[in-house]
XYZ file of C-alpha atoms in Angstrom:
680
model
C 5.445 152.054 80.274
C 4.607 155.847 79.859
C 1.129 156.632 79.990
C -1.028 159.465 79.001
C -3.828 160.575 81.244
C -7.179 162.248 80.710
C -9.283 163.149 83.673
C -12.859 163.368 83.265
C -14.795 163.000 80.275
C -15.262 166.762 79.412
C -12.630 166.296 76.468
C -14.273 163.632 74.782
C -17.722 164.825 76.003
C -17.415 168.558 74.349
C -16.910 167.177 70.954
C -20.695 165.835 70.998
C -22.451 168.750 73.224
C -23.827 172.015 71.827
C -21.907 175.177 72.021
C -22.101 176.296 75.754
C -23.441 172.792 77.134
C -21.814 171.246 79.861
C -21.263 167.591 80.854
C -22.666 166.713 83.986
C -23.046 163.660 86.225
C -20.771 160.650 87.106
C -18.619 160.905 83.930
C -17.008 163.883 85.488
C -15.262 161.329 87.999
C -14.317 159.022 84.824
C -10.387 159.105 83.882
C -8.276 157.041 82.064
C -4.656 156.402 80.971
C -3.049 154.482 78.278
C 0.389 153.324 77.216
C 2.596 150.234 75.964
C 5.723 149.534 74.143
C 6.918 147.495 71.452
C 10.074 145.703 71.495
C 12.124 142.929 69.508
C 13.536 140.501 71.601
C 16.662 138.178 69.855
C 18.386 135.165 71.446
C 21.854 134.295 69.468
C 22.990 130.847 70.414
C 26.794 130.131 71.512
C 26.253 126.538 71.720
C 27.005 124.294 69.001
C 24.038 122.145 69.652
C 20.256 122.609 69.114
C 17.672 121.343 71.267
C 18.102 117.464 71.823
C 14.289 116.927 72.652
C 13.603 118.032 68.957
C 13.968 116.062 65.948
C 16.700 118.193 64.254
C 18.549 118.150 67.493
C 18.342 114.541 68.119
C 21.885 112.955 69.720
C 21.296 110.106 66.962
C 20.785 112.343 64.045
C 23.310 111.113 61.184
C 24.464 108.007 62.967
C 24.056 104.338 62.352
C 23.451 102.642 65.440
C 24.041 98.887 65.370
C 20.958 96.727 66.115
C 20.215 93.023 66.162
C 16.561 91.172 66.086
C 15.903 88.578 68.736
C 13.176 85.729 68.675
C 10.490 86.899 71.089
C 10.199 84.229 73.722
C 6.358 84.345 73.594
C 6.636 83.668 69.856
C 8.343 80.015 70.023
C 5.341 78.513 72.102
C 2.882 79.912 69.491
C 4.840 78.750 66.347
C 5.344 75.137 67.840
C 1.904 74.773 68.438
C 0.870 75.711 65.028
C 3.275 73.472 63.563
C 1.864 70.609 65.430
C 4.856 70.203 67.469
C 5.248 69.326 71.247
C 5.330 72.244 73.622
C 8.967 73.023 75.321
C 9.333 71.919 78.954
C 9.465 75.021 81.220
C 12.900 76.906 80.923
C 13.362 76.064 77.779
C 11.501 79.036 76.138
C 14.457 81.322 76.887
C 14.547 85.021 77.143
C 15.300 87.970 74.937
C 18.991 87.269 75.087
C 18.682 83.681 73.888
C 18.088 83.373 70.144
C 19.111 86.164 67.778
C 17.203 86.318 64.497
C 19.798 85.623 61.680
C 19.545 87.903 58.574
C 18.308 85.292 55.739
C 17.336 86.692 52.659
C 13.667 86.192 52.226
C 13.127 85.584 55.985
C 13.855 88.361 58.601
C 16.802 89.922 56.204
C 16.846 93.119 57.809
C 17.418 91.570 61.299
C 20.703 92.969 61.906
C 20.165 96.572 60.102
C 21.216 99.325 61.892
C 19.066 102.265 63.199
C 19.575 105.618 61.096
C 16.884 108.177 62.062
C 14.478 108.861 59.200
C 15.251 105.645 56.972
C 13.044 102.533 56.747
C 15.228 99.609 57.610
C 13.230 97.273 55.217
C 13.383 99.145 52.329
C 16.261 101.465 52.566
C 13.828 104.281 51.585
C 14.241 107.733 53.288
C 16.635 110.647 53.906
C 18.636 110.377 57.082
C 17.555 113.211 59.613
C 20.035 116.174 59.797
C 21.651 117.660 62.787
C 20.813 121.099 62.880
C 22.984 124.218 64.604
C 20.618 127.413 64.565
C 22.448 130.489 65.162
C 19.095 131.839 66.554
C 17.336 130.352 69.539
C 14.568 132.738 69.644
C 13.561 135.915 67.815
C 10.123 137.613 68.349
C 8.719 141.135 67.710
C 6.225 141.692 70.974
C 4.297 144.798 71.931
C 1.847 145.602 75.128
C -0.780 148.157 75.172
C -2.473 148.602 78.668
C -5.623 150.659 79.092
C -6.466 151.871 82.744
C -10.025 153.300 83.212
C -10.919 155.026 86.580
C -14.664 155.057 86.847
C -15.006 156.170 90.522
C -12.496 156.524 93.212
C -13.348 152.875 94.484
C -13.557 151.161 90.730
C -10.960 150.728 88.416
C -10.674 148.889 85.174
C -6.931 147.414 83.869
C -6.858 145.882 80.408
C -3.182 144.557 79.254
C -3.378 143.353 75.789
C -0.108 141.626 74.654
C 0.870 140.615 71.137
C 3.900 138.445 69.923
C 4.781 137.758 66.510
C 7.761 135.314 65.779
C 9.380 135.616 61.875
C 10.576 131.958 62.270
C 14.191 132.500 61.580
C 14.809 128.743 62.448
C 16.224 125.704 60.527
C 12.747 123.620 61.217
C 11.698 120.150 61.126
C 8.773 119.647 58.613
C 7.053 116.250 59.208
C 6.099 115.959 55.588
C 9.340 115.557 54.441
C 8.781 111.633 56.159
C 5.306 111.384 54.743
C 6.220 108.055 52.802
C 8.413 106.578 55.376
C 6.704 104.021 57.456
C 3.252 105.727 56.225
C 4.217 109.177 57.890
C 3.300 110.496 61.437
C -0.119 109.537 61.869
C -1.264 110.216 65.746
C -1.715 113.035 67.205
C -3.025 116.601 66.482
C -1.855 117.012 62.826
C -1.616 121.078 63.738
C 1.253 119.816 66.090
C 2.805 116.674 64.696
C 1.792 116.681 60.699
C 3.740 119.632 59.607
C 6.239 122.440 60.500
C 6.456 123.714 64.352
C 3.630 125.571 65.633
C 5.140 128.218 67.970
C 2.147 129.364 70.045
C -1.234 127.580 69.754
C -2.044 125.558 72.940
C -4.218 122.767 71.838
C -5.532 120.022 73.706
C -7.698 117.153 73.080
C -11.115 118.194 72.462
C -10.231 121.971 72.333
C -8.354 123.789 70.075
C -8.232 126.981 72.198
C -8.475 126.413 76.106
C -7.156 129.725 76.983
C -9.581 132.394 78.081
C -9.235 135.624 76.324
C -6.220 134.343 73.961
C -5.897 133.958 70.100
C -3.063 132.418 68.605
C -1.668 130.977 65.486
C 1.303 129.016 64.383
C 3.662 132.349 64.718
C 1.329 134.738 66.462
C -0.076 135.265 70.085
C -2.356 137.763 71.370
C -3.949 137.425 74.570
C -4.896 139.454 77.826
C -2.394 138.855 80.725
C -4.634 141.149 82.736
C -8.389 142.196 82.219
C -9.349 142.934 85.924
C -12.146 144.904 87.324
C -10.998 146.170 91.066
C -13.026 147.735 93.924
C -11.544 149.468 96.869
C -13.319 150.501 99.839
C -11.334 151.034 102.849
C -9.719 147.878 103.889
C -11.469 145.731 101.410
C -9.997 145.029 97.787
C -11.564 143.022 95.405
C -10.349 142.145 91.926
C -12.377 140.280 89.282
C -11.344 139.108 85.846
C -8.391 137.629 83.941
C -5.374 137.829 86.069
C -1.877 136.600 87.528
C -1.362 135.958 91.321
C 2.110 136.403 92.516
C 2.719 135.051 96.301
C 6.448 134.679 95.773
C 9.110 136.755 94.598
C 12.377 134.598 94.918
C 14.690 134.470 91.896
C 14.505 130.879 90.443
C 12.401 129.444 93.342
C 8.771 129.196 93.943
C 7.906 127.958 97.518
C 4.549 130.274 98.180
C 4.151 131.013 94.460
C 1.997 128.156 93.972
C -1.388 129.926 92.477
C -0.418 129.950 88.586
C 1.503 127.802 86.236
C 3.813 129.274 83.985
C 3.888 129.826 80.019
C 6.971 128.432 78.754
C 6.176 128.843 74.944
C 8.153 132.212 74.915
C 11.844 131.773 75.774
C 11.211 128.898 78.434
C 12.391 129.854 81.851
C 15.544 131.465 80.443
C 14.444 135.075 80.461
C 15.989 137.576 82.720
C 16.268 136.033 85.943
C 15.882 139.042 88.340
C 12.288 139.204 86.612
C 11.132 136.849 89.177
C 8.798 135.096 86.557
C 6.594 138.086 86.335
C 6.143 137.518 82.604
C 5.618 133.964 82.832
C 2.664 133.375 84.989
C -0.566 131.871 83.047
C -3.483 134.302 83.460
C -6.784 133.046 84.822
C -10.223 134.043 85.357
C -10.884 134.460 88.956
C -11.925 136.511 91.866
C -9.297 137.688 94.603
C -10.246 139.437 97.839
C -8.003 141.283 100.090
C -8.352 142.531 103.429
C -6.363 144.761 105.580
C -7.387 144.199 109.242
C -4.940 146.533 110.549
C -1.519 147.874 109.883
C 0.066 144.517 111.018
C -2.492 141.895 109.472
C -3.213 141.357 105.734
C -5.832 138.314 104.538
C -5.371 137.785 100.685
C -7.801 134.785 99.211
C -8.734 133.883 95.426
C -10.540 131.432 93.694
C -10.108 130.870 89.957
C -10.358 128.732 86.961
C -7.697 126.248 86.700
C -5.102 126.649 84.001
C -2.390 124.393 83.170
C 1.270 125.113 82.553
C 2.218 125.788 78.874
C 5.026 123.942 77.664
C 6.707 124.551 74.187
C 5.098 122.613 71.335
C 7.079 119.737 69.509
C 10.076 120.712 67.727
C 9.925 124.449 68.845
C 12.941 126.205 70.234
C 12.683 125.531 73.788
C 10.308 122.177 73.884
C 11.211 119.827 76.680
C 9.314 116.804 75.772
C 11.173 114.763 73.522
C 9.471 115.025 70.130
C 9.676 110.827 69.276
C 6.597 110.933 71.845
C 3.048 112.287 70.861
C 1.396 114.332 73.976
C -2.501 113.813 74.361
C -3.267 116.581 76.915
C -6.432 115.427 78.292
C -7.418 119.046 80.083
C -10.599 119.501 78.213
C -11.414 115.807 77.646
C -11.017 114.955 81.033
C -12.995 117.869 82.476
C -10.284 119.799 84.117
C -11.285 122.927 82.206
C -14.162 123.073 84.666
C -12.323 122.733 87.805
C -11.575 125.609 90.484
C -8.652 126.180 92.652
C -8.647 128.391 95.540
C -6.577 129.658 98.543
C -5.755 132.000 101.243
C -2.667 133.696 102.359
C -2.182 135.545 106.169
C 0.383 138.066 106.389
C 1.300 139.946 109.416
C 4.222 142.014 111.246
C 5.307 142.405 114.477
C 8.381 144.666 115.149
C 11.279 143.356 113.207
C 9.356 139.971 112.486
C 7.148 139.164 109.715
C 4.902 135.875 109.355
C 3.046 134.489 106.676
C 0.812 131.165 106.420
C -1.105 129.957 103.213
C -3.385 127.041 102.463
C -4.177 126.049 98.807
C -6.234 123.574 97.080
C -5.210 123.423 93.218
C -4.596 121.146 90.597
C -1.236 120.906 90.150
C -0.503 122.646 86.747
C 2.166 121.258 85.637
C 0.387 117.930 85.177
C 1.453 114.127 85.221
C 2.214 112.221 82.327
C 1.366 108.085 81.457
C 1.236 105.859 78.486
C -1.803 105.915 76.446
C -3.183 104.000 73.549
C -1.832 105.560 70.433
C -5.084 104.568 68.679
C -3.346 104.428 65.107
C -4.281 101.262 63.406
C -1.084 100.866 60.904
C 0.328 97.532 60.517
C 4.018 96.708 60.779
C 5.174 97.042 57.263
C 5.056 93.608 55.197
C 8.115 94.444 53.058
C 9.087 90.961 51.686
C 11.896 89.460 53.525
C 11.452 92.002 56.680
C 11.206 91.170 60.211
C 7.726 93.047 59.892
C 6.449 90.363 57.448
C 7.976 87.662 60.016
C 6.028 89.106 62.801
C 2.667 89.390 60.615
C 2.939 85.999 59.138
C 2.989 84.768 62.663
C 0.296 86.662 63.793
C -1.738 85.220 60.958
C -0.443 81.440 61.938
C -1.745 81.862 65.583
C -5.280 83.554 64.386
C -4.319 86.735 66.243
C -5.891 90.335 64.827
C -3.444 92.319 62.684
C -0.651 94.198 63.923
C -2.334 97.456 63.401
C -5.172 96.498 65.233
C -2.744 95.569 68.162
C -0.655 98.530 67.767
C -3.558 100.778 68.236
C -4.352 99.509 71.374
C -0.960 99.588 72.431
C 1.001 102.977 73.419
C 3.124 103.078 69.960
C 2.595 103.556 66.329
C 4.808 102.572 63.795
C 5.959 105.673 62.072
C 9.105 107.799 61.469
C 10.347 110.313 64.061
C 9.947 108.111 66.827
C 12.839 106.143 68.857
C 15.134 103.877 66.432
C 17.282 102.154 68.781
C 17.653 100.865 72.042
C 20.515 103.016 72.549
C 18.364 106.091 71.688
C 15.583 104.729 74.055
C 17.916 104.538 76.999
C 19.531 107.990 76.367
C 16.354 109.904 76.327
C 14.885 107.681 79.139
C 17.763 109.177 81.200
C 17.498 112.464 79.443
C 13.579 112.995 80.507
C 14.519 111.536 84.199
C 12.510 108.502 83.615
C 13.494 104.507 84.115
C 14.180 102.855 80.725
C 13.595 99.518 81.933
C 10.300 99.951 83.833
C 9.339 102.500 81.242
C 9.324 99.494 78.827
C 7.690 97.123 80.982
C 4.856 99.694 81.989
C 4.324 99.677 78.272
C 3.982 96.328 77.998
C 1.972 95.028 80.994
C -0.620 97.974 80.887
C -1.770 97.286 77.192
C -2.774 93.461 76.696
C -2.587 94.085 72.930
C 1.210 94.721 73.162
C 1.499 91.044 74.567
C -0.580 90.002 71.541
C 2.441 91.466 69.600
C 4.728 89.066 71.511
C 6.280 91.588 73.753
C 6.993 90.491 77.408
C 8.236 92.149 80.431
C 12.142 92.297 80.784
C 14.535 92.146 83.713
C 17.828 93.152 82.459
C 19.657 95.915 80.147
C 20.492 93.214 77.647
C 16.972 91.679 77.643
C 15.530 95.328 77.282
C 18.225 96.271 74.328
C 17.241 92.872 72.344
C 13.178 93.272 72.875
C 13.337 97.183 71.959
C 15.663 96.709 68.849
C 13.431 93.718 67.373
C 10.212 95.906 67.640
C 12.116 98.987 66.075
C 13.338 96.773 63.036
C 10.081 95.149 62.674
C 8.527 98.392 62.586
C 10.481 99.652 59.831
C 12.794 102.084 61.564
C 10.865 103.493 64.482
C 8.177 103.431 67.041
C 6.507 106.563 68.302
C 5.111 106.330 71.887
C 1.974 108.038 73.064
C 1.506 109.391 76.495
C -1.407 111.310 78.110
C -1.039 114.411 80.257
C -3.542 114.515 83.161
C -4.037 116.774 86.534
C -4.044 116.183 89.822
C -5.642 117.681 92.870
C -3.399 118.501 95.972
C -3.502 120.601 98.765
C -0.446 123.007 99.485
C 0.076 124.317 103.150
C 3.049 127.010 103.559
C 4.539 128.635 106.859
C 6.963 131.736 106.416
C 8.611 133.667 108.887
C 11.273 136.898 108.278
C 13.491 139.057 110.433
C 15.033 142.631 109.657
C 18.237 142.693 111.517
C 19.985 145.983 113.233
C 23.630 146.535 113.167
C 26.052 149.025 112.736
C 24.565 151.819 110.593
C 25.806 151.060 106.988
C 27.402 147.704 107.693
C 26.460 144.749 105.798
C 24.502 143.254 108.582
C 22.484 145.996 108.910
C 19.003 145.941 107.542
C 19.509 142.733 106.182
C 16.392 140.891 105.729
C 16.319 137.384 106.619
C 13.362 135.038 105.090
C 12.410 131.544 105.551
C 9.387 129.682 103.783
C 8.645 126.213 103.711
C 5.542 124.272 102.086
C 4.289 120.996 102.483
C 2.164 119.073 100.182
C 0.483 115.515 101.225
C 0.441 112.834 98.971
C 1.376 114.844 95.991
C 1.023 113.225 92.661
C 4.090 112.653 90.253
C 4.751 111.258 86.942
C 5.801 107.551 87.620
C 9.582 107.245 86.062
C 7.976 104.430 84.229
C 5.038 106.451 82.647
C 3.061 103.788 84.394
C -0.865 104.831 85.015
C -0.015 104.127 88.704
C 1.215 107.463 89.637
C 3.761 108.261 92.307
C 1.947 109.274 95.485
C 4.394 111.191 97.996
C 4.472 113.769 100.706
C 6.469 116.692 99.124
C 8.643 119.317 101.501
C 9.995 122.289 100.008
C 11.918 125.038 101.777
C 13.854 128.242 101.201
C 16.470 130.372 102.850
C 16.706 134.067 101.719
C 19.036 136.711 102.699
C 18.586 140.103 101.012
C 19.424 143.823 101.608
C 20.207 146.962 99.827
C 23.834 148.251 100.681
C 25.436 151.190 99.449
C 29.341 150.509 98.811
C 30.207 154.211 97.844
C 28.311 157.334 98.021
C 29.096 157.886 94.237
C 26.611 155.297 93.277
C 22.885 154.345 94.591
C 22.712 151.029 96.652
C 23.467 147.736 95.328
C 20.520 145.081 96.046
C 22.046 141.558 96.905
C 20.391 138.477 97.648
C 21.502 135.214 98.613
C 19.138 132.058 98.343
C 18.951 128.299 99.342
C 16.218 125.694 98.320
C 15.848 121.935 99.744
C 13.557 120.053 97.835
C 12.657 116.452 99.324
C 11.322 114.344 96.268
C 11.552 116.439 93.273
C 13.501 118.650 91.426
C 13.313 122.545 90.479
C 11.056 121.283 87.556
C 8.937 119.100 89.153
C 10.508 115.718 88.223
C 10.566 113.182 90.511
C 14.178 112.542 91.927
C 13.681 108.786 91.495
C 14.253 109.223 87.655
C 17.604 110.769 88.082
C 20.947 108.871 87.064
C 19.838 106.826 83.972
C 22.513 106.162 81.133
C 22.805 104.782 78.007
C 23.536 101.592 79.334
C 21.656 101.989 82.964
C 18.225 102.339 84.386
C 17.781 105.206 86.491
C 18.909 104.570 90.056
C 17.400 107.543 91.400
C 18.929 110.226 94.217
C 17.746 111.188 97.542
C 16.710 115.121 98.057
C 17.890 117.961 96.067
C 19.409 121.338 97.043
C 19.971 124.607 94.850
C 21.743 127.822 95.615
C 21.301 131.047 93.993
C 23.106 134.549 94.290
C 22.278 137.624 92.367
C 22.965 141.480 92.359
C 21.889 144.590 91.046
C 23.730 147.651 90.622
C 22.021 151.019 89.313
C 24.467 153.841 87.776
C 23.862 157.550 88.547
C 20.547 158.638 87.094
C 19.975 154.996 86.387
C 21.096 155.190 82.890
C 22.910 152.021 83.331
C 22.062 149.127 85.520
C 24.231 146.010 86.053
C 22.954 142.657 86.964
C 24.057 139.197 87.733
C 22.715 135.999 88.737
C 23.536 132.460 89.065
C 21.705 129.229 89.999
C 24.130 126.129 91.258
C 23.269 122.987 91.548
C 25.858 120.727 93.697
C 25.338 117.661 91.790
C 27.172 119.247 89.136
C 25.024 121.965 86.977
C 25.208 125.914 87.044
C 23.567 128.606 85.120
C 25.396 131.983 85.127
C 23.656 134.994 84.001
C 25.182 138.594 83.877
C 23.389 141.381 82.032
C 22.948 145.257 81.683
C 20.440 147.547 81.231
C 20.957 151.031 79.179
C 18.248 153.952 79.122
C 19.428 156.433 76.537
C 16.273 158.262 76.680
C 13.059 158.321 78.176
C 11.431 156.391 75.470
C 14.057 153.747 74.687
C 15.676 150.978 76.807
C 18.477 148.595 75.548
C 18.732 145.248 77.475
C 21.416 142.500 77.164
C 22.040 139.249 79.279
C 24.162 136.339 78.637
C 22.759 132.817 79.851
C 25.784 130.381 80.313
C 24.851 126.944 81.422
C 26.936 123.814 82.297
C 24.984 120.578 82.905
C 27.546 118.389 83.666
C 30.489 120.064 85.123
C 33.715 118.047 85.600
C 32.830 114.256 85.716
C 29.390 114.594 86.677
C 26.513 112.488 85.110
C 24.247 114.767 83.021
C 21.107 113.190 84.042
C 22.232 113.524 87.959
C 21.961 117.207 87.442
C 19.080 119.798 87.149
C 20.314 121.730 84.100
C 21.449 119.351 81.843
C 18.436 119.358 79.631
C 19.077 123.262 78.678
C 22.865 122.744 78.495
C 22.097 123.668 74.670
C 20.624 127.122 75.488
C 23.968 128.968 76.192
C 22.748 132.248 74.503
C 22.895 136.080 74.374
C 19.568 137.836 74.544
C 19.035 141.315 73.497
C 15.903 143.455 73.837
C 15.331 146.824 72.533
C 12.429 148.670 73.792
C 10.364 151.731 72.426
C 7.615 153.044 75.092
C 4.669 154.986 74.155
């Protein structure tokens, strides 16, 4: 970023002073610099698929999926009792595989109706949801302005203002097209679920703008990633304000980099890997103190307001939460917006050795998710002769509350844009690294009103299929699930050691930096793969081995930067998903896997005068997925820079089960990204 410097305030002061007058005092020490850039960024899709987490990228769009409704086992005794017939003996009630409902005109006529996303199976109304293929994955115009003010030799202010505008060049989902199908999507924040996608607003229950110093709308974002007052006095450095704290510098991997969450609204994690999340950390109001005891020992500490990781909103290009579910983020409602995180890191050097240690108490910014009440009081449709009408009649005979009242107390609403078939339920449970059977059971056993709708826990895949299809048919097409996002406090401890080798001058083993880091989080809280409110609590260990060096292969070119990394995670994957949710398929609940290993390799080669710079990075998951990212940077003049990089993703190499690998959830994002930067 090119900056213009003005030292002192004499230039400005002379405009106000009388001829011959002189400005005196502390203003003589004040200086400021200002600069910035404007940059369009564009990612062109090379994939034939859109994001499957979105409505118009859903795997089952434009597919008619066979379904069959069954008599709920808990319904039979109720009907017999109301008809004055003797109760069945134990074992005679049956299961969800015992009695299919016949498609009889006037009585459950739609019991065998197929699932077609966007269509009401009871009435046939609606338009099947399209499956789109956007050529554009990402298109924004971005600008930054940075102001630096030096008040005294010891006191400085840095203010960086970032603005982003998305011209919305995508084929979008619009919930209003389905307002007359199953009564439309009723639950959740209307700004997120009732219309077109909202690309930038981070909204939570009880607060529409929980990020300090941020202003956002559907297609624009304006915020201060940095607004910091810094004081330096000898070995002491104090920084106060809205800031980002980076304790780690590894590609892809975050072991010590645990202070800030990530902002995934803009290009998710698919920006240039060698930028090392520098553009992704969520800023937070805080105080940071550093003290250099001597040339070898530095202590760095902080306390800051807790701010969560920001996921992409529903139906935005890089959304990661399947859009069939409505998220209730309880960050403000649960009081986490007033919580603090704090920590300390100590770094030391002794000859060729380096050491570091950290201790952090924080609220995990990624959050945890569980089923929650929908709060949507909307009856199952009573279309004459439909399965929904049969359920409503049965509730009336038993004297139970209405189906809408019972659904409001459950985790579901009968609305379009949800899950339409058991096949879709199992597929997306695997996609999200959840357990399809235990997830169904938790949504029943933890919400008593679900039992009032004749829902019961199941033991097998066929039972789960039949129960799910029964209720999707009864709902008129689909059920939307509701989940709450909450946050858990945790303590993270870390140790690290590094060593710089000495070898033959100019050799590959000379000045090689070997760095090893390990972090330990006791009783870390994870989302249960059933989405139960009983979260998983388990000790978590993460390690990383990093080998890096600058090596000059020829005197004609500057040195090449090379890095190799390995990461091990004991209980979760690189995205924080518990490994017990791995391995589900369309006809199998997730069995889980043990431990995760990842490998990364990268290099960067500048050309003479640094007019060109080529880079390469790859992330490999031995279970069967890979990301390969070559790139080039061209600087034709001091003011202009052109960058391009290609992200190739294979989420299921060979015969691998996609839901056993890390990267299958972003397999759709093969793309070429181009950036054109003008600095001022």
